[in-house]
Structures are given as structure tokens and as C-alpha cells.
């Protein structure tokens, strides 16, 4: 019997004419792991919220949402609260209390359980999730990954049958995201928990899911077993960018071979489909400008005298009219480097110069006048007014490679993540910077928005800007960067032109590179791989 | 107990309890224990009134969103207390009272005092700070509609709140030290506190002047969009 | 770990209320001295390392407070000298010293109180009055570090966007105001999502319980009983007027009546309770270690 059944659901937000969802139907069995995908505005978040009584937005609903044969809107409060769990996108917003133990107990307190019962359940959950070592900590002391894990544990402690997750890894770095997804997979595998997850990182999530639901303009575009549905979706240009690299590569060729999902399957697909490959793709060397937009020479920095160095002799150069991506793990010092490059912190040794002038010689805020601007990681740190129009008052937007006029009457907080990012970028660009710095610009963006953002960055470079990007996102770096640098423990350990950079790295590289590296070196994106592979099809 | 039907009477009682009954009890305590140490009596009263208020709050049904907003505003004003010299605490409390009601104003004011003193030092003054900041927010809630209408009145209230806060805290200081009220000591305390009083008044006027409108707009959005 | 910190927060709270409360109520010089002894001893035992700065500050405060009274209060029969046509009397000085002892000892009690009653324990105490209030406090405590961190981010973002036009004060104030305004918006919008998260986990569906990791054990009961007994003894004797002590017009002589002696004994026990607990615990561990 289906545990969750959606029957012909249509939904229109109050005050709007156009339905957000129309005629959505599907059903899930107990223990299913379903992924929900679709573009921004396809209604996937709305659908997920409709599955949870407490989060149902205001509006007109038709059709039925059934949990175990009963409408979820008629479930008793306590059953609804405990049986259907919901994990939100930002753990900062989901977490209610100040201590880890209290957060775990919060839901159980609401159910009115006794202290002894709460103690037992909390202890059990802390053991399962390995939270004991930080059980007594304050929430503010946790890392991003730990916070999201705590959000999950605080929901799981109520022993739900169905777990709904709304882009749970969008704010995490790749390592924490991988850990989070495997924790969810473990819950699904070991506890037969039914999971419905909206997720952008399909590279990791798709292979472990069993069902895939694709939404388009409020309708179910495709629904079914993951592999079959993913293969069907690769014919569609709207969904293709969301799918894993192996699927995207497979989609470029008309082949009877089955569609690969993982890197490993992709490698086998290449082996089966192509032969007589050259040892390496040729890279035409890039000529960079002579002028230096930003130069770090042996820079040392620490936050306080007693603390260890964060930057230990960092040296690198960003030439004018170039896009440089700085990659590296958490705590590698790349964010600190950005603070120093944008004049927010001062190093205790070494030289930092911007356009040939020492950064400390810029006086009276001259550094920020037509010179340097930083797009912060969190776009919401720049919104001051009540509408996009007021935010952009006095800003000449005509020269920007994107258009926000459609959004002028909206409140900045009502925009989607991608739109907020563009609005923040517009505000930053209003200073007409010659050196633009971007801090994790793809955090939380879906594949299409990411591609759009990459385009914008390239156009800005064409307009003469130099761009420094700090990111975890290797796929984005491979798409957009001219050169890449790897940060490790406060030092640049390697830097090279993008293709050579990913060609030499074995682990810290793109999915395409990992698929192809034992046959052909220097391939890092699907486009590059296709350009080379198309001439080497294996004759049948 | 039968609820009081007449809204006027109810309002009068709500006003009378903190402003007439409490000082009255303090005076009575002083008269009975004419020995000395009124400080302790007033301390007990301050604690008692805060506790009474808290238990009243527990029985009332508060929407989840409103509860969160009150905690957000409390945290904001605690953070605001770290700004040197210009402190938006009173202004935030007044605005909370105005836009979210007298009770929320009291809670924001008194919890800010209690919690921020973890960073600024707890002492027997904590209950008094709780009571005076709480009352500033509470009265702002009672006077919400005139304060919203007239900017001048709002500023006057800001000045009044700043001066009154200083006067009350100084009374407490003198009573605590001397065991009874002593006029010349009090005047000296007031004079020595002038820089603080001026900073309270200036911050209140400054922040109310600058915050009243944007803050109102932000809370209005909360009301329209989320029904807080 | 200090032994006294391990007691149930309610017992500790009642203890400090009694010890500091009696000190604030007392005028008897011996009671005030006992309060001084107990509070300073507890503070020294708990902090262990020398807190010279704190003690020096307290000493200065003590001297300052003692001297203020004779300058303003001219009652008393024993004139020490005349300053600006006003007599400075011995009685006023003694009264000043007693007030200073009261204030300084209460400050010491509160120092230990703040160190022991952490925000967690305060939350537990709030929870006894109202579970809703306790939740409100917990949420506010969660938000304070979050907002501080976010305020830093907002400030950095605004600066690196070039929102400071010049290096001057007006511009700095203007920017700080924008930062605060951005913070208010952000915090409110964030709060709405948090409210959803609370609703999703069943907040407001019925009577809430208040989970706490603190239990009320035998030793907590013992501490509370001892506190209440000794505290009540002092209070009753005080209420009956056995501990009255007048400074004006002439200082009363200190007469050791049986009632006084009993009150001193009871208050001595009260003031030394936590210190005795700490010392007893230290001795017990020394003994256990020698057996290991």
C-alpha cells in the first residue's frame, strides 16, 4: 500500500491567478527514496510544503494528499507533527534553541512527553547520529555540516514515517554535503524511512535514489524509477543541466548503450563507446595580460597574536582581464585571503597590491572607488530597502549583462536565491569595479542559474573586469575560470590554467575529468569531452 | 474570578497595577519596616512583579510567529547593547511595545535587561532594570496609537523614558547604599550620572527618529505577509 | 569542576537569595562581617587563581563607599572634625562602613552567582515559572551569537561594497545604522522561517513539557533544607528585633545576648555552606586519590 499518495493536486497562492501546481499525481511506497527536481518556479517547494499540514501556504487547494490512506490535512496535530518530518534549506533558520540537547528535545517537549521518555529518545538519537561529542555544545559553536545534521536529528527524534527535505545541502561545502546525503541514505536503507528530497546536487543523490519526480511549470513532467526517468529526461534540454555529468555526456551521443549515472558507470560507457583516443587533449596556451590586478607576495596573517597563522606565505597573481578561481577546503584560508584582498583585514607580513599599488596606500576609501568590490557569500547582507526598485535607485543597470526590471516591484526577500544573487551583484557592480571578487557565488544555485551566472561573469570579463572567485564548486570553476589555484593550509599549493589544473589533479577535480583521465588527460567539462570524443566513436 | 468587562476599567487596572500599586507597596514597606533596608523590600517587589507578569504570559495564547518575533527583537536589543555609547535598547523596546503590544514590549525590555547582564554583570540592580525597561515598553504599548500618530510625542516619550530610567536607577542606587532615601545623596548621584542620562536621552531620540519609520515598515510587512 | 556548581540550580538560587538577601536586610556589623567573610571566601575558592584586579577594585569601592556617607550625613554625636562648616561624625563613618560592607559583600555573592548560574541554569529556573518564557529565553540566547556573527558579515559586506564614502565619523555612523537596519530585516525574515520550523515540529499543539538535564537529588534537598532553616532562624530573630542595631545618634553597644549568638551561629553556617562543600569535596578527592 502506498504510504504517500498525491491525487490530482492543484494549488493557487492566494492573491494570484496562475496556479503554482496543477493536476499533480503520484504515489510513493514505504521505504522509497524520491528526488524532486525542477527549475526555479516549477512548484517543487510548494509541492513539498503541501505534504506537511503545518507548512501549507495560504491559497486554494484542490485534490487530495493522503498519508496511509488519510488526508494529511485531517491528521491529528500530534500525528502530523511527528509522522511527517521536514528539514529546511538553512539550518540557521530551522534551529530554534541555543543548545544541542535542547534542540533535540524541542519537538518531544511539544508533544508533551515526560522527561524520562525525552531523555531516552534523545540519547538514542545522539548515539545513532554520533552527536555525543558535541551534545553539550552551543549551536553557535557548530560547523555548517553539524548544524544541518542537528536539524535532521531533531526531526528524526520524533520518529517520522516520511522525511521531507528542501534542498538540505545547498548551504554546505561538498564534503559536508556528501556526509549529509549518505546519512539520509542510511536512514532510508536501515529504517525504511520514506524520503522525498529536493536537491541540486544530483551527482551524489541521484544514484542512491529510487524514484525521480520531475516538475515543470506546476505539472509532473516525468515520474518513475530513477534510472529510467533520468534516461528519459536526458532528451529534454530543460532538465539536462540538472542531471549528473555521466548522463549529460551520454545524452550527446546517439547510442544504444544504457545510460550511466555515476562516474564509474560513465568511465565504462566511454570505454565501451569510444576507441583510438589520443593520450591527451591539446590545450592551446592562453596569453594573459601584462598588468597585474591583484598580487599577493609572501603574505602572513593571523586573527590574534596567540592564534595560529591562517595565511602562511601566500603568493599568487591575478592578471588584468582574467578570471581566477581559488579552490580549497574549509579552513584552508581562502576566505581570509578574500578579506585581505578586499581590504577588510590587514596582514602582519608580506605585500598585497591592487593594480600595482600597495593596498595600504589606498587612502580614504579609494580602494572601493571604481577599483575593488566584493560580492558577499550571503546576498541578504546587502539588502537595505523594501523593493528592488529602491535598492537599485541611482544605479545605471543598462550596462549590466542581465536584466532585473521584471522584478522591480518585489521585496528583495521575496526573490528566489538566484534572483537575490543577481540583485546583490547589481548593487556591487554599481561601484563600477575593475577588480570584482566573488565569494562562493554558486552556493545554493541550481544548474540553470549557475550556467546563467557563469555567462554573466564571462561577459563582465569581456567588459574589461578582472575577476577573483573563491569557491568549492569545481564544476563551476572548470566552466568559467581562466586559471585556478588550490589553497591548502594558508598556502597556494598549485596554480595553473584551468584545463591543465584539472588535468593534473586526481581527486580534487570534475566528474568528467575523473571519468576520462585514464584514457585522455585534460578533459574537465562535458563540452570539452564531446568535442574530442565525437571523432572517436567505436565502429559497431 | 469574573473577568472585567469594561475595557476602560480593564485598561485603568492594567495601568494602575504597575504605576500605583507597586510604588504604593514600596512606600508601605518603607512605612512598616521603618527600620531601614528598603532596598530589599523593593527588590522583592521588583522580582515579584516580573514573576507575576511571566506567569500571566504563560497562560495567554501567543502565536508562534509572534513569540519568535519577540525573541528576535530581544536578541537584537541585547546585541544593540554592545554598541558603545549609542544604545538602541530603549528605542527597540519602545518600538516593540508600540507595534506588537504592551505585553511584548514588557517582555523585550525585561528580558533584554536580564540576559544582557550575563555580559554586563548581574547584580541586585538586575530586577530593577528588568522592571524599568519592561515598563518603558509596556507603557509604549498602552500609548501605541498616539505614539504612532505623532512623531513629536514619540520623541518626547523617548526623552521621558531616558530621564525616567536614569532617575529610577539612581533612586535605587541611593536607597541601596543609604538604606533610606537621602535627598542630597540622590542629587549627587543624579549629577554624577548626567553623562549617562544624556547618552540615554540622545540615543533614544536618535534611534527613535531614525528607526520609527523603517521599523514600522518592516513590522508592517510581517503583519501583511505573515499575519503576525 | 566545582562541587557547589553541581547542585540543582533551584537549590543554588535559593541559597544565594537567602545569603545575599539577609546581608541586604541586616544592619548588625557582625552579620555584615560574616557575609563579607563567606562571599569573599567562596569567590576565592571558586576562582582559585588570584583575581587581584577584582579584589583591588572591591577594596577601592569599599573605601570610597565608606567615605561618601560621612560627607553627606551629619547626624551623630561624636564629631571627628569639621569640613566646610559641616561636622564629620564617627557614627556616619561607621554607618558608611557598614553600608560599604553590605554592598561589597553582595557584589561578591553576585559574582559567584553569575559564574554558577549559567544561562542554561537560568533557563531551567525560568522554566519553573513558565515553559513558554523559558523557550523565549532559549531562542533569544540562540539568536545573540547568530546576530553578532551576522552583523559582522553585514558590516564587512557593506564596507567591501564601498558603502563608506569617506573616512569620517558621520559616514561611519550612517553605515552602522544601515547595518542595524539590514540586521532587523534579516532577523525578522529569518524568524518567520523559524516559526514555521517550530510549527512543523508540533509547537503549540498542546501542553508543552519542559525537559531539563537537571535532577533534584538528596543532596539538593539537604542544601535547601539547611539554607531554609538557617535563613529562617536569622530572619525570625531579625523580625523579633533581636538584631536591631542603631548607628544614630550614637552607635549601639554590641551586646552578646543568646538570641544574637544563635543568629550569628546560623548565619555563619549559611555563609560558609558552599565553602565547606568545596573544601569537603577537595578533601574527599585527595583521600580517593591516595587510595587509587
PDB file of N, CA and C in Angstrom, chain C residues 51 70 82 101 106 112 116 126 139 163 222 226 244 272 283 291:
ATOM      1  N   UNK C  51      42.663  36.631  41.688  1.00  0.00           N
ATOM      2  CA  UNK C  51      41.908  37.630  40.936  1.00  0.00           C
ATOM      3  C   UNK C  51      42.254  38.981  41.549  1.00  0.00           C
ATOM      4  N   UNK C  70      29.799  59.885  55.479  1.00  0.00           N
ATOM      5  CA  UNK C  70      30.080  60.997  56.401  1.00  0.00           C
ATOM      6  C   UNK C  70      30.113  62.358  55.711  1.00  0.00           C
ATOM      7  N   UNK C  82      35.536  69.146  61.461  1.00  0.00           N
ATOM      8  CA  UNK C  82      34.541  69.949  60.756  1.00  0.00           C
ATOM      9  C   UNK C  82      35.076  70.276  59.371  1.00  0.00           C
ATOM     10  N   UNK C 101      30.244  47.537  53.435  1.00  0.00           N
ATOM     11  CA  UNK C 101      30.410  46.092  53.631  1.00  0.00           C
ATOM     12  C   UNK C 101      29.239  45.349  53.016  1.00  0.00           C
ATOM     13  N   UNK C 106      27.569  41.872  48.862  1.00  0.00           N
ATOM     14  CA  UNK C 106      26.523  41.454  47.922  1.00  0.00           C
ATOM     15  C   UNK C 106      27.103  41.322  46.511  1.00  0.00           C
ATOM     16  N   UNK C 112      29.872  35.216  42.327  1.00  0.00           N
ATOM     17  CA  UNK C 112      29.824  33.758  42.348  1.00  0.00           C
ATOM     18  C   UNK C 112      28.526  33.266  41.728  1.00  0.00           C
ATOM     19  N   UNK C 116      28.102  30.638  38.621  1.00  0.00           N
ATOM     20  CA  UNK C 116      27.498  29.320  38.810  1.00  0.00           C
ATOM     21  C   UNK C 116      26.208  29.180  38.013  1.00  0.00           C
ATOM     22  N   UNK C 126      13.751  29.747  34.754  1.00  0.00           N
ATOM     23  CA  UNK C 126      12.636  30.361  34.029  1.00  0.00           C
ATOM     24  C   UNK C 126      11.577  29.308  33.722  1.00  0.00           C
ATOM     25  N   UNK C 139      15.511  30.880  22.849  1.00  0.00           N
ATOM     26  CA  UNK C 139      15.598  31.379  21.480  1.00  0.00           C
ATOM     27  C   UNK C 139      16.416  32.658  21.425  1.00  0.00           C
ATOM     28  N   UNK C 163      30.444  51.152   0.686  1.00  0.00           N
ATOM     29  CA  UNK C 163      29.370  51.976   1.238  1.00  0.00           C
ATOM     30  C   UNK C 163      29.875  53.078   2.160  1.00  0.00           C
ATOM     31  N   UNK C 222      19.001  18.480  50.815  1.00  0.00           N
ATOM     32  CA  UNK C 222      19.728  18.773  52.050  1.00  0.00           C
ATOM     33  C   UNK C 222      20.199  20.223  52.067  1.00  0.00           C
ATOM     34  N   UNK C 226      18.974  23.042  54.763  1.00  0.00           N
ATOM     35  CA  UNK C 226      19.931  23.775  55.596  1.00  0.00           C
ATOM     36  C   UNK C 226      19.818  25.273  55.360  1.00  0.00           C
ATOM     37  N   UNK C 244      18.455  44.331  65.999  1.00  0.00           N
ATOM     38  CA  UNK C 244      18.448  45.768  65.683  1.00  0.00           C
ATOM     39  C   UNK C 244      19.770  46.385  66.089  1.00  0.00           C
ATOM     40  N   UNK C 272      29.050  29.982  55.214  1.00  0.00           N
ATOM     41  CA  UNK C 272      30.178  29.098  54.932  1.00  0.00           C
ATOM     42  C   UNK C 272      29.773  27.818  54.205  1.00  0.00           C
ATOM     43  N   UNK C 283      38.849  17.507  49.892  1.00  0.00           N
ATOM     44  CA  UNK C 283      39.432  16.511  50.808  1.00  0.00           C
ATOM     45  C   UNK C 283      39.053  15.096  50.372  1.00  0.00           C
ATOM     46  N   UNK C 291      43.967   6.438  47.694  1.00  0.00           N
ATOM     47  CA  UNK C 291      43.576   5.026  47.711  1.00  0.00           C
ATOM     48  C   UNK C 291      43.783   4.354  46.359  1.00  0.00           C
TER      49      UNK C 291
END
